[in-house]
mmCIF file of C-alpha atoms in Angstrom:
data_model
loop_
_atom_site.group_PDB
_atom_site.id
_atom_site.type_symbol
_atom_site.label_atom_id
_atom_site.label_comp_id
_atom_site.label_asym_id
_atom_site.label_seq_id
_atom_site.Cartn_x
_atom_site.Cartn_y
_atom_site.Cartn_z
ATOM 1 C CA MET A 1 3.654 6.988 -13.441
ATOM 2 C CA GLU A 2 6.024 9.654 -12.554
ATOM 3 C CA THR A 3 7.642 10.122 -9.080
ATOM 4 C CA ASP A 4 9.245 12.959 -7.519
ATOM 5 C CA TRP A 5 11.565 10.252 -5.251
ATOM 6 C CA TYR A 6 15.278 10.070 -6.043
ATOM 7 C CA LEU A 7 17.809 8.066 -4.380
ATOM 8 C CA GLU A 8 21.544 10.053 -4.137
ATOM 9 C CA ALA A 9 24.767 7.543 -3.803
ATOM 10 C CA ARG A 10 28.201 8.981 -3.045
ATOM 11 C CA THR A 11 31.191 8.184 -5.864
ATOM 12 C CA ALA A 12 34.875 7.767 -4.557
ATOM 13 C CA ASP A 13 35.531 11.195 -5.498
ATOM 14 C CA GLY A 14 32.434 12.650 -3.167
ATOM 15 C CA ALA A 15 30.531 13.902 -6.033
ATOM 16 C CA ARG A 16 26.390 12.667 -5.739
ATOM 17 C CA VAL A 17 24.718 10.794 -7.856
ATOM 18 C CA MET A 18 21.091 10.779 -8.211
ATOM 19 C CA HIS A 19 19.043 7.817 -9.494
ATOM 20 C CA GLU A 20 15.946 9.209 -10.744
ATOM 21 C CA LEU A 21 12.911 6.547 -9.872
ATOM 22 C CA HIS A 22 11.521 7.754 -13.218
ATOM 23 C CA ARG A 23 9.056 4.752 -12.795
ATOM 24 C CA LEU A 24 7.091 2.318 -10.197
ATOM 25 C CA PRO A 25 7.886 -0.328 -9.292
ATOM 26 C CA PHE A 26 11.441 0.533 -9.448
ATOM 27 C CA ARG A 27 13.823 -2.290 -8.973
ATOM 28 C CA VAL A 28 17.207 -2.755 -7.870
ATOM 29 C CA GLY A 29 19.254 -5.667 -7.995
ATOM 30 C CA ARG A 30 22.261 -7.699 -10.652
ATOM 31 C CA ASP A 31 19.810 -8.547 -12.983
ATOM 32 C CA PRO A 32 20.432 -6.172 -16.142
ATOM 33 C CA LEU A 33 16.509 -6.004 -16.679
ATOM 34 C CA CYS A 34 16.370 -4.313 -13.030
ATOM 35 C CA ASP A 35 15.909 -0.275 -12.998
ATOM 36 C CA LEU A 36 18.998 -0.230 -11.344
ATOM 37 C CA VAL A 37 21.929 -2.144 -11.545
ATOM 38 C CA ALA A 38 24.054 -1.541 -8.704
ATOM 39 C CA PRO A 39 27.619 -2.687 -8.471
ATOM 40 C CA ALA A 40 28.150 -4.634 -5.167
ATOM 41 C CA ASN A 41 29.047 -7.461 -3.021
ATOM 42 C CA GLY A 42 26.938 -9.374 -1.970
ATOM 43 C CA LEU A 43 23.670 -8.273 -4.231
ATOM 44 C CA SER A 44 20.819 -10.435 -4.917
ATOM 45 C CA ARG A 45 19.913 -10.736 -8.895
ATOM 46 C CA ARG A 46 16.496 -9.360 -7.432
ATOM 47 C CA HIS A 47 17.696 -7.526 -4.413
ATOM 48 C CA ALA A 48 14.089 -5.155 -3.853
ATOM 49 C CA GLU A 49 11.754 -2.938 -5.191
ATOM 50 C CA LEU A 50 10.612 0.651 -4.440
ATOM 51 C CA ASP A 51 6.691 1.660 -5.181
ATOM 52 C CA ALA A 52 4.580 4.546 -4.276
ATOM 53 C CA ASP A 53 2.201 4.285 -0.805
ATOM 54 C CA ILE A 54 -1.008 5.863 -1.302
ATOM 55 C CA CYS A 55 -0.039 7.754 1.679
ATOM 56 C CA GLY A 56 2.352 9.531 -0.375
ATOM 57 C CA ARG A 57 4.999 8.064 0.868
ATOM 58 C CA LEU A 58 7.858 6.052 -1.021
ATOM 59 C CA ARG A 59 7.444 1.804 0.095
ATOM 60 C CA LEU A 60 10.615 -0.113 -0.247
ATOM 61 C CA ARG A 61 10.035 -4.701 -0.224
ATOM 62 C CA ASP A 62 12.695 -6.615 0.215
ATOM 63 C CA LEU A 63 12.597 -9.802 -2.465
ATOM 64 C CA ASP A 64 13.541 -11.986 0.081
ATOM 65 C CA SER A 65 17.613 -11.018 -0.567
ATOM 66 C CA THR A 66 19.841 -12.698 0.201
ATOM 67 C CA ASN A 67 22.096 -10.392 2.186
ATOM 68 C CA GLY A 68 19.317 -8.059 2.913
ATOM 69 C CA SER A 69 17.478 -4.743 3.002
ATOM 70 C CA TYR A 70 18.554 -2.185 5.054
ATOM 71 C CA VAL A 71 16.495 0.723 5.995
ATOM 72 C CA ASN A 72 18.472 3.054 9.141
ATOM 73 C CA ARG A 73 20.604 0.035 9.929
ATOM 74 C CA ARG A 74 17.386 -1.705 10.572
ATOM 75 C CA ARG A 75 16.553 -5.002 8.414
ATOM 76 C CA VAL A 76 13.394 -5.027 6.418
ATOM 77 C CA HIS A 77 11.426 -8.043 6.680
ATOM 78 C CA GLY A 78 9.053 -7.286 4.110
ATOM 79 C CA SER A 79 8.275 -3.718 3.295
ATOM 80 C CA VAL A 80 8.621 -0.784 5.165
ATOM 81 C CA LEU A 81 7.386 2.932 4.112
ATOM 82 C CA LEU A 82 10.189 5.415 3.885
ATOM 83 C CA ASP A 83 10.607 9.196 4.601
ATOM 84 C CA ASP A 84 12.948 11.789 2.655
ATOM 85 C CA ASN A 85 16.525 11.744 4.373
ATOM 86 C CA ASP A 86 16.673 7.705 4.991
ATOM 87 C CA THR A 87 19.311 5.689 4.637
ATOM 88 C CA ILE A 88 19.076 2.244 2.273
ATOM 89 C CA HIS A 89 21.788 -0.202 2.281
ATOM 90 C CA PHE A 90 21.224 -3.042 -0.533
ATOM 91 C CA ALA A 91 23.592 -5.419 1.343
ATOM 92 C CA GLN A 92 26.563 -2.955 0.939
ATOM 93 C CA ALA A 93 25.364 -0.385 -1.444
ATOM 94 C CA GLU A 94 24.176 2.466 0.522
ATOM 95 C CA TYR A 95 22.064 5.214 -0.675
ATOM 96 C CA ARG A 96 19.908 8.558 0.857
ATOM 97 C CA VAL A 97 16.866 8.385 0.003
ATOM 98 C CA ARG A 98 15.332 11.708 -1.521
ATOM 99 C CA ARG A 99 12.050 13.761 -2.649
ATOM 100 C CA ARG A 100 11.964 16.657 -4.904
ATOM 101 C CA LEU A 101 9.979 19.869 -3.036
ATOM 102 C CA ASP A 102 7.041 21.733 -4.878
ATOM 103 C CA ASP A 103 9.661 24.488 -5.603
ATOM 104 C CA GLY A 104 11.725 22.204 -8.301
ATOM 105 C CA ALA A 105 14.645 22.212 -5.690
ATOM 106 C CA LEU A 106 16.170 18.629 -4.579
ATOM 107 C CA SER A 107 16.272 18.353 -0.751
ATOM 108 C CA LEU A 108 19.242 17.421 0.527
ATOM 109 C CA LEU A 109 18.542 17.834 4.118
ATOM 110 C CA GLY A 110 22.267 17.740 5.860
ATOM 111 C CA SER A 111 23.944 17.618 3.164
ATOM 112 C CA ASN A 112 27.809 19.989 2.509
ATOM 113 C CA GLY A 113 29.220 20.443 -0.410
ATOM 114 C CA GLY A 114 29.638 17.912 -2.894
ATOM 115 C CA ALA A 115 28.391 18.092 -6.982
ATOM 116 C CA ILE A 116 25.166 16.554 -8.207
ATOM 117 C CA LYS A 117 25.042 14.439 -11.219
ATOM 118 C CA ALA A 118 21.508 14.789 -11.761
ATOM 119 C CA GLY A 119 21.303 16.369 -15.173
ATOM 120 C CA GLY A 120 17.805 18.224 -15.907
ATOM 121 C CA ILE A 121 16.319 16.599 -12.421
ATOM 122 C CA ALA A 122 14.804 20.270 -11.285
ATOM 123 C CA GLN A 123 14.102 21.387 -15.052
ATOM 124 C CA ARG A 124 11.539 18.868 -14.849
ATOM 125 C CA ALA A 125 9.949 19.962 -11.321
ATOM 126 C CA HIS A 126 7.870 22.031 -13.066
ATOM 127 C CA GLU A 127 7.026 20.103 -16.726
ATOM 128 C CA ARG A 128 3.117 18.814 -17.341
ATOM 129 C CA GLU A 129 1.832 20.415 -13.970
ATOM 130 C CA PRO A 130 -2.136 20.482 -14.819
ATOM 131 C CA ASP A 131 -4.158 23.436 -14.302
ATOM 132 C CA LEU A 132 -5.431 23.775 -10.379
ATOM 133 C CA ILE A 133 -8.708 24.983 -11.669
ATOM 134 C CA ALA A 134 -9.680 22.399 -14.425
ATOM 135 C CA LEU A 135 -7.933 19.610 -11.671
ATOM 136 C CA GLN A 136 -10.729 20.744 -9.288
ATOM 137 C CA ARG A 137 -13.486 21.348 -11.785
ATOM 138 C CA GLN A 138 -13.028 17.599 -12.722
ATOM 139 C CA PHE A 139 -12.725 16.754 -9.162
ATOM 140 C CA ASP A 140 -16.002 17.889 -8.301
ATOM 141 C CA GLU A 141 -17.778 16.363 -11.405
ATOM 142 C CA LEU A 142 -15.693 12.740 -9.962
ATOM 143 C CA LEU A 143 -17.428 13.167 -6.246
ATOM 144 C CA ARG A 144 -20.805 13.624 -7.454
ATOM 145 C CA GLY A 145 -20.701 10.298 -9.659
ATOM 146 C CA ARG A 146 -19.685 10.709 -12.884
ATOM 147 C CA GLY A 147 -16.352 8.391 -13.448
ATOM 148 C CA LEU A 148 -16.677 6.939 -10.042
ATOM 149 C CA ALA A 149 -16.645 2.925 -10.942
ATOM 150 C CA GLY A 150 -14.851 -0.267 -9.114
ATOM 151 C CA ALA A 151 -13.845 -3.546 -9.437
ATOM 152 C CA LEU A 152 -14.370 -6.473 -6.518
ATOM 153 C CA GLN A 153 -12.101 -9.236 -5.501
ATOM 154 C CA PRO A 154 -12.648 -12.539 -4.215
ATOM 155 C CA ILE A 155 -11.667 -13.589 -0.526
ATOM 156 C CA VAL A 156 -11.690 -17.204 -0.301
ATOM 157 C CA ASP A 157 -11.274 -19.839 2.273
ATOM 158 C CA THR A 158 -7.899 -21.893 2.318
ATOM 159 C CA ARG A 159 -9.228 -24.929 2.440
ATOM 160 C CA SER A 160 -12.854 -24.948 0.117
ATOM 161 C CA ARG A 161 -11.501 -21.411 -2.559
ATOM 162 C CA GLU A 162 -15.327 -20.835 -1.608
ATOM 163 C CA PRO A 163 -15.287 -16.967 -1.643
ATOM 164 C CA ARG A 164 -16.175 -15.545 2.418
ATOM 165 C CA ALA A 165 -15.609 -12.081 0.855
ATOM 166 C CA TYR A 166 -15.460 -9.471 -1.787
ATOM 167 C CA GLU A 167 -12.512 -6.250 -1.345
ATOM 168 C CA TRP A 168 -13.772 -3.370 -3.429
ATOM 169 C CA PHE A 169 -11.016 -1.615 -5.413
ATOM 170 C CA GLY A 170 -12.084 2.418 -6.336
ATOM 171 C CA ARG A 171 -11.421 3.233 -10.154
ATOM 172 C CA ALA A 172 -12.360 6.336 -11.888
ATOM 173 C CA CYS A 173 -13.473 6.273 -16.012
ATOM 174 C CA HIS A 174 -13.163 10.082 -16.084
ATOM 175 C CA PRO A 175 -12.295 11.269 -18.829
ATOM 176 C CA GLY A 176 -9.824 14.299 -17.814
ATOM 177 C CA LEU A 177 -8.618 12.078 -14.688
ATOM 178 C CA PRO A 178 -5.867 8.761 -14.057
ATOM 179 C CA GLN A 179 -8.474 5.124 -13.713
ATOM 180 C CA SER A 180 -5.530 3.789 -10.963
ATOM 181 C CA PRO A 181 -6.246 4.443 -7.326
ATOM 182 C CA LEU A 182 -2.270 6.060 -6.908
ATOM 183 C CA PRO A 183 -1.529 8.521 -9.750
ATOM 184 C CA LEU A 184 -5.665 9.801 -8.779
ATOM 185 C CA PHE A 185 -4.851 9.832 -5.345
ATOM 186 C CA ARG A 186 -1.681 11.790 -5.982
ATOM 187 C CA LEU A 187 -3.785 14.619 -8.044
ATOM 188 C CA ALA A 188 -6.414 14.498 -5.133
ATOM 189 C CA ALA A 189 -3.942 15.227 -2.327
ATOM 190 C CA ARG A 190 -2.773 18.124 -4.556
ATOM 191 C CA LEU A 191 -6.349 19.600 -3.900
ATOM 192 C CA GLY A 192 -6.134 18.345 0.175
ATOM 193 C CA ARG A 193 -9.432 15.950 -1.420
ATOM 194 C CA GLU A 194 -8.155 12.650 -0.207
ATOM 195 C CA SER A 195 -10.691 11.889 2.244
ATOM 196 C CA GLU A 196 -13.346 13.070 0.158
ATOM 197 C CA LEU A 197 -12.231 10.633 -3.080
ATOM 198 C CA SER A 198 -11.618 7.518 -0.419
ATOM 199 C CA ARG A 199 -15.681 8.171 1.168
ATOM 200 C CA ALA A 200 -16.600 8.604 -2.359
ATOM 201 C CA PHE A 201 -15.227 5.128 -2.787
ATOM 202 C CA ARG A 202 -16.450 3.634 -0.237
ATOM 203 C CA GLU A 203 -20.050 4.746 -0.235
ATOM 204 C CA LEU A 204 -20.210 3.596 -4.147
ATOM 205 C CA GLY A 205 -18.975 -0.350 -2.876
ATOM 206 C CA VAL A 206 -21.085 -0.705 -0.409
ATOM 207 C CA HIS A 207 -24.205 0.548 -2.557
ATOM 208 C CA THR A 208 -22.731 -1.340 -5.458
ATOM 209 C CA VAL A 209 -22.597 -4.802 -3.450
ATOM 210 C CA ARG A 210 -26.011 -4.094 -1.609
ATOM 211 C CA GLY A 211 -27.470 -4.359 -4.351
ATOM 212 C CA GLN A 212 -25.590 -7.027 -6.314
ATOM 213 C CA ARG A 213 -24.335 -9.319 -3.306
ATOM 214 C CA LYS A 214 -26.602 -9.612 -0.316
ATOM 215 C CA GLU A 215 -25.341 -10.357 3.004
ATOM 216 C CA ALA A 216 -21.592 -10.264 1.711
ATOM 217 C CA THR A 217 -18.470 -9.085 3.565
ATOM 218 C CA LEU A 218 -16.751 -6.187 1.761
ATOM 219 C CA PHE A 219 -14.011 -5.200 2.553
ATOM 220 C CA VAL A 220 -12.952 -1.084 2.019
ATOM 221 C CA ASN A 221 -9.922 0.892 2.040
ATOM 222 C CA THR A 222 -9.331 3.877 4.107
ATOM 223 C CA HIS A 223 -6.579 6.688 3.037
ATOM 224 C CA PRO A 224 -4.893 7.566 6.300
ATOM 225 C CA LYS A 225 -5.993 11.334 6.577
ATOM 226 C CA GLU A 226 -9.518 10.255 7.231
ATOM 227 C CA THR A 227 -8.585 7.867 9.869
ATOM 228 C CA PHE A 228 -9.159 9.442 12.752
ATOM 229 C CA ASP A 229 -12.146 12.019 11.750
ATOM 230 C CA LEU A 230 -15.193 11.624 13.880
ATOM 231 C CA GLY A 231 -16.716 12.249 10.331
ATOM 232 C CA PHE A 232 -15.206 8.756 9.574
ATOM 233 C CA LEU A 233 -16.859 7.157 12.077
ATOM 234 C CA GLN A 234 -20.277 8.465 11.292
ATOM 235 C CA THR A 235 -20.121 8.174 7.222
ATOM 236 C CA LEU A 236 -19.071 3.979 7.847
ATOM 237 C CA ALA A 237 -22.271 3.520 10.927
ATOM 238 C CA GLN A 238 -24.395 5.174 8.374
ATOM 239 C CA LEU A 239 -23.281 2.768 5.489
ATOM 240 C CA GLN A 240 -23.614 -0.101 8.123
ATOM 241 C CA ALA A 241 -27.094 0.780 9.184
ATOM 242 C CA GLN A 242 -28.427 0.794 6.077
ATOM 243 C CA PRO A 243 -30.796 -2.230 4.582
ATOM 244 C CA GLY A 244 -29.302 -4.912 2.998
ATOM 245 C CA ALA A 245 -25.782 -3.639 3.581
ATOM 246 C CA PRO A 246 -22.751 -5.795 3.513
ATOM 247 C CA GLN A 247 -20.642 -6.886 6.965
ATOM 248 C CA ILE A 248 -18.250 -3.848 6.474
ATOM 249 C CA VAL A 249 -14.706 -4.561 6.979
ATOM 250 C CA VAL A 250 -12.272 -1.811 7.396
ATOM 251 C CA GLU A 251 -8.781 -1.787 6.549
ATOM 252 C CA VAL A 252 -6.455 0.660 8.225
ATOM 253 C CA HIS A 253 -3.358 1.691 6.865
ATOM 254 C CA GLU A 254 -0.141 0.702 8.756
ATOM 255 C CA THR A 255 0.843 4.431 9.459
ATOM 256 C CA ALA A 256 -2.378 4.748 12.528
ATOM 257 C CA ALA A 257 -0.135 1.770 14.571
ATOM 258 C CA SER A 258 1.969 4.499 15.903
ATOM 259 C CA GLU A 259 -0.862 5.806 17.958
ATOM 260 C CA ARG A 260 -2.170 2.914 19.761
ATOM 261 C CA GLU A 261 -4.430 4.669 22.147
ATOM 262 C CA ARG A 262 -6.250 6.395 19.212
ATOM 263 C CA VAL A 263 -6.365 3.582 16.872
ATOM 264 C CA ARG A 264 -7.694 1.211 20.045
ATOM 265 C CA ALA A 265 -10.631 3.898 20.584
ATOM 266 C CA LEU A 266 -10.977 3.472 16.837
ATOM 267 C CA ALA A 267 -11.105 -0.159 16.822
ATOM 268 C CA ALA A 268 -13.528 -0.040 19.984
ATOM 269 C CA SER A 269 -15.987 2.368 18.052
ATOM 270 C CA LEU A 270 -15.843 0.814 15.389
ATOM 271 C CA ARG A 271 -17.040 -2.908 16.679
ATOM 272 C CA GLY A 272 -19.675 -0.513 18.224
ATOM 273 C CA VAL A 273 -21.671 0.006 15.247
ATOM 274 C CA GLY A 274 -21.240 -2.973 13.701
ATOM 275 C CA VAL A 275 -18.063 -2.442 11.896
ATOM 276 C CA CYS A 276 -15.063 -4.718 12.005
ATOM 277 C CA MET A 277 -11.273 -3.622 11.187
ATOM 278 C CA ALA A 278 -8.648 -5.360 9.357
ATOM 279 C CA TRP A 279 -5.110 -4.356 9.677
ATOM 280 C CA GLU A 280 -4.072 -3.211 6.079
ATOM 281 C CA ASP A 281 -0.010 -3.938 5.167
ATOM 282 C CA PHE A 282 0.582 -6.171 8.454
ATOM 283 C CA GLY A 283 4.339 -6.998 9.233
ATOM 284 C CA ALA A 284 5.680 -4.511 7.244
ATOM 285 C CA GLY A 285 5.802 -1.852 10.061
ATOM 286 C CA PRO A 286 8.684 -1.811 12.570
ATOM 287 C CA ASP A 287 6.727 -3.991 15.118
ATOM 288 C CA PRO A 288 4.496 -6.223 14.216
ATOM 289 C CA LEU A 289 4.417 -8.040 17.021
ATOM 290 C CA ALA A 290 3.641 -4.670 18.906
ATOM 291 C CA THR A 291 1.026 -4.046 16.753
ATOM 292 C CA LEU A 292 -1.198 -7.022 17.238
ATOM 293 C CA THR A 293 -0.682 -7.181 21.106
ATOM 294 C CA ASP A 294 -1.895 -3.728 21.601
ATOM 295 C CA VAL A 295 -4.816 -3.185 18.693
ATOM 296 C CA PRO A 296 -6.973 -6.142 18.621
ATOM 297 C CA VAL A 297 -8.705 -6.481 14.989
ATOM 298 C CA ASP A 298 -10.830 -9.000 13.577
ATOM 299 C CA TYR A 299 -8.527 -9.531 10.706
ATOM 300 C CA VAL A 300 -4.941 -9.183 9.552
ATOM 301 C CA LYS A 301 -4.183 -8.762 6.009
ATOM 302 C CA PHE A 302 -0.567 -10.268 5.381
ATOM 303 C CA ASP A 303 1.734 -7.586 3.285
ATOM 304 C CA MET A 304 2.407 -9.130 -0.226
ATOM 305 C CA SER A 305 5.609 -8.580 0.226
ATOM 306 C CA LEU A 306 6.051 -11.563 2.711
ATOM 307 C CA ILE A 307 3.145 -13.265 0.613
ATOM 308 C CA ARG A 308 4.853 -14.054 -2.602
ATOM 309 C CA GLY A 309 7.807 -16.700 -3.314
ATOM 310 C CA ILE A 310 6.890 -17.711 0.373
ATOM 311 C CA ASP A 311 7.296 -21.309 -1.117
ATOM 312 C CA MET A 312 10.805 -20.463 -2.195
ATOM 313 C CA ALA A 313 11.753 -17.695 0.919
ATOM 314 C CA SER A 314 14.772 -18.469 3.228
ATOM 315 C CA ARG A 315 13.960 -20.920 6.408
ATOM 316 C CA ARG A 316 14.098 -17.325 8.310
ATOM 317 C CA LYS A 317 11.379 -15.596 6.357
ATOM 318 C CA GLN A 318 9.186 -18.543 6.847
ATOM 319 C CA ALA A 319 9.382 -19.078 10.459
ATOM 320 C CA LEU A 320 9.038 -14.967 10.623
ATOM 321 C CA VAL A 321 5.432 -15.457 9.436
ATOM 322 C CA GLY A 322 4.651 -18.294 10.121
ATOM 323 C CA ASP A 323 5.113 -17.069 14.017
ATOM 324 C CA LEU A 324 2.936 -13.542 13.247
ATOM 325 C CA VAL A 325 -0.102 -15.985 12.133
ATOM 326 C CA ARG A 326 0.153 -18.004 14.890
ATOM 327 C CA ARG A 327 0.454 -14.814 17.369
ATOM 328 C CA ALA A 328 -2.683 -13.035 14.817
ATOM 329 C CA ARG A 329 -4.352 -15.943 15.570
ATOM 330 C CA ASP A 330 -3.744 -16.459 19.315
ATOM 331 C CA GLN A 331 -4.924 -12.893 19.871
ATOM 332 C CA GLY A 332 -8.480 -14.096 17.886
ATOM 333 C CA ALA A 333 -7.731 -12.231 14.426
ATOM 334 C CA VAL A 334 -8.432 -14.012 11.116
ATOM 335 C CA PRO A 335 -5.519 -14.234 8.957
ATOM 336 C CA LEU A 336 -5.471 -13.646 5.640
ATOM 337 C CA ALA A 337 -2.582 -13.956 2.932
ATOM 338 C CA GLU A 338 -2.680 -11.336 0.183
ATOM 339 C CA GLY A 339 -1.059 -11.274 -3.223
ATOM 340 C CA VAL A 340 -1.322 -14.938 -3.811
ATOM 341 C CA GLU A 341 -0.217 -16.081 -7.297
ATOM 342 C CA THR A 342 0.369 -19.917 -7.009
ATOM 343 C CA GLU A 343 -0.520 -23.442 -5.886
ATOM 344 C CA ALA A 344 2.719 -23.958 -4.277
ATOM 345 C CA GLU A 345 2.394 -20.340 -2.397
ATOM 346 C CA ALA A 346 -1.242 -21.176 -1.587
ATOM 347 C CA GLU A 347 -0.202 -24.767 -0.084
ATOM 348 C CA ILE A 348 2.115 -23.021 2.502
ATOM 349 C CA CYS A 349 -0.270 -20.588 3.076
ATOM 350 C CA ARG A 350 -2.845 -23.630 4.515
ATOM 351 C CA LEU A 351 0.221 -25.075 6.229
ATOM 352 C CA MET A 352 0.826 -22.179 8.100
ATOM 353 C CA GLY A 353 -2.614 -21.559 9.204
ATOM 354 C CA PHE A 354 -3.671 -18.556 6.995
ATOM 355 C CA LYS A 355 -7.796 -18.940 7.325
ATOM 356 C CA LEU A 356 -8.008 -16.654 3.862
ATOM 357 C CA LEU A 357 -6.369 -16.301 0.741
ATOM 358 C CA GLN A 358 -6.363 -12.857 -1.509
ATOM 359 C CA GLY A 359 -4.880 -13.067 -5.080
ATOM 360 C CA TYR A 360 -4.780 -13.353 -8.511
ATOM 361 C CA LEU A 361 -4.710 -17.063 -8.208
ATOM 362 C CA THR A 362 -7.927 -17.399 -6.615
ATOM 363 C CA GLY A 363 -9.433 -14.435 -8.493
ATOM 364 C CA LYS A 364 -8.335 -10.784 -10.102
ATOM 365 C CA PRO A 365 -10.201 -7.642 -9.899
ATOM 366 C CA ALA A 366 -13.012 -8.070 -11.787
ATOM 367 C CA LEU A 367 -14.767 -3.808 -12.865
ATOM 368 C CA ALA A 368 -18.273 -4.519 -11.192
ATOM 369 C CA GLU A 369 -21.551 -2.946 -12.483
ATOM 370 C CA VAL A 370 -21.996 0.287 -10.777
ATOM 371 C CA ALA A 371 -26.101 1.270 -10.848
ATOM 372 C CA GLY A 372 -26.676 4.917 -11.427
ATOM 373 C CA ALA A 373 -22.448 5.904 -11.989
ATOM 374 C CA SER A 374 -22.021 7.798 -15.697
ATOM 375 C CA SER A 375 -18.596 7.919 -17.401
ATOM 376 C CA ALA A 376 -19.671 10.486 -19.847
#
């Protein structure tokens, strides 16, 4: 997918070189197949990757590198969200995160002088701009049900591998809009309609599972913009109260963790209407232990960057994940390992105390038959 993000590096003569993140995920390392091959001491073959997040920010994942990835001098364990002007170190290689502004210029906050070797970056800022009126019309059609779709992925018991729940992933099959959620939400952000899109996906998921899988538990996603809206809680209460509705588990984005009082109140309100709460991408934030202690939740979904390759990870990383699993269980939450792809990963997760697994090993997302949805 297209991106507005760049990495800025300094050359020996003081010039600034902009590395465009021309596609996501964007991988950094010594491997010639990486998108950015940095000539730095201590860089691992596959060191880190950058990817988009639904909140509109960039996410950095360290790939269990030997010498670490750092954001603003703080080591990354798993993944972390980035802001414009953050400083990143991949081992000894230093970069600054930059985001192109809406007017096509690069945001170069706090920079003084120096040439910018970024051939054609600014000129591409206005290319491929979709017509806003047409986009508004297409989103109206989508939210009315034309082209709404979704997929279900099983969440299984760590020991028996029997399904214990499902996660709903919203999709689109509208002829004028992207199918995948991230580019779709990126367009919705231009219209200020992220919450509407999130709600439409969620309601479709509950409606679909209600008709196909009785007494199921359904994990549904939320957009950060709607988390603390009164209407968000009201619509969830209405969905959960429907006869035959699945047990709803709302996945709350990590950005809410910084607002501890509000998210504690949200958790209590959700329990009051019978809805469960899960931390999404747990372990990716700056202080996961405080998050566990301060906000009681029903499920803790560990960030997949902590899970993938865990069987071959360093002892430091395994100890970190194992300790977080124990802390989650001590708080009464169910720890869930997301992104499990191999039997070796699943076995380590079982030994660490994970109760649930999710990933390609135990089932890929499968398109659901959506009653009443139209793609024409």
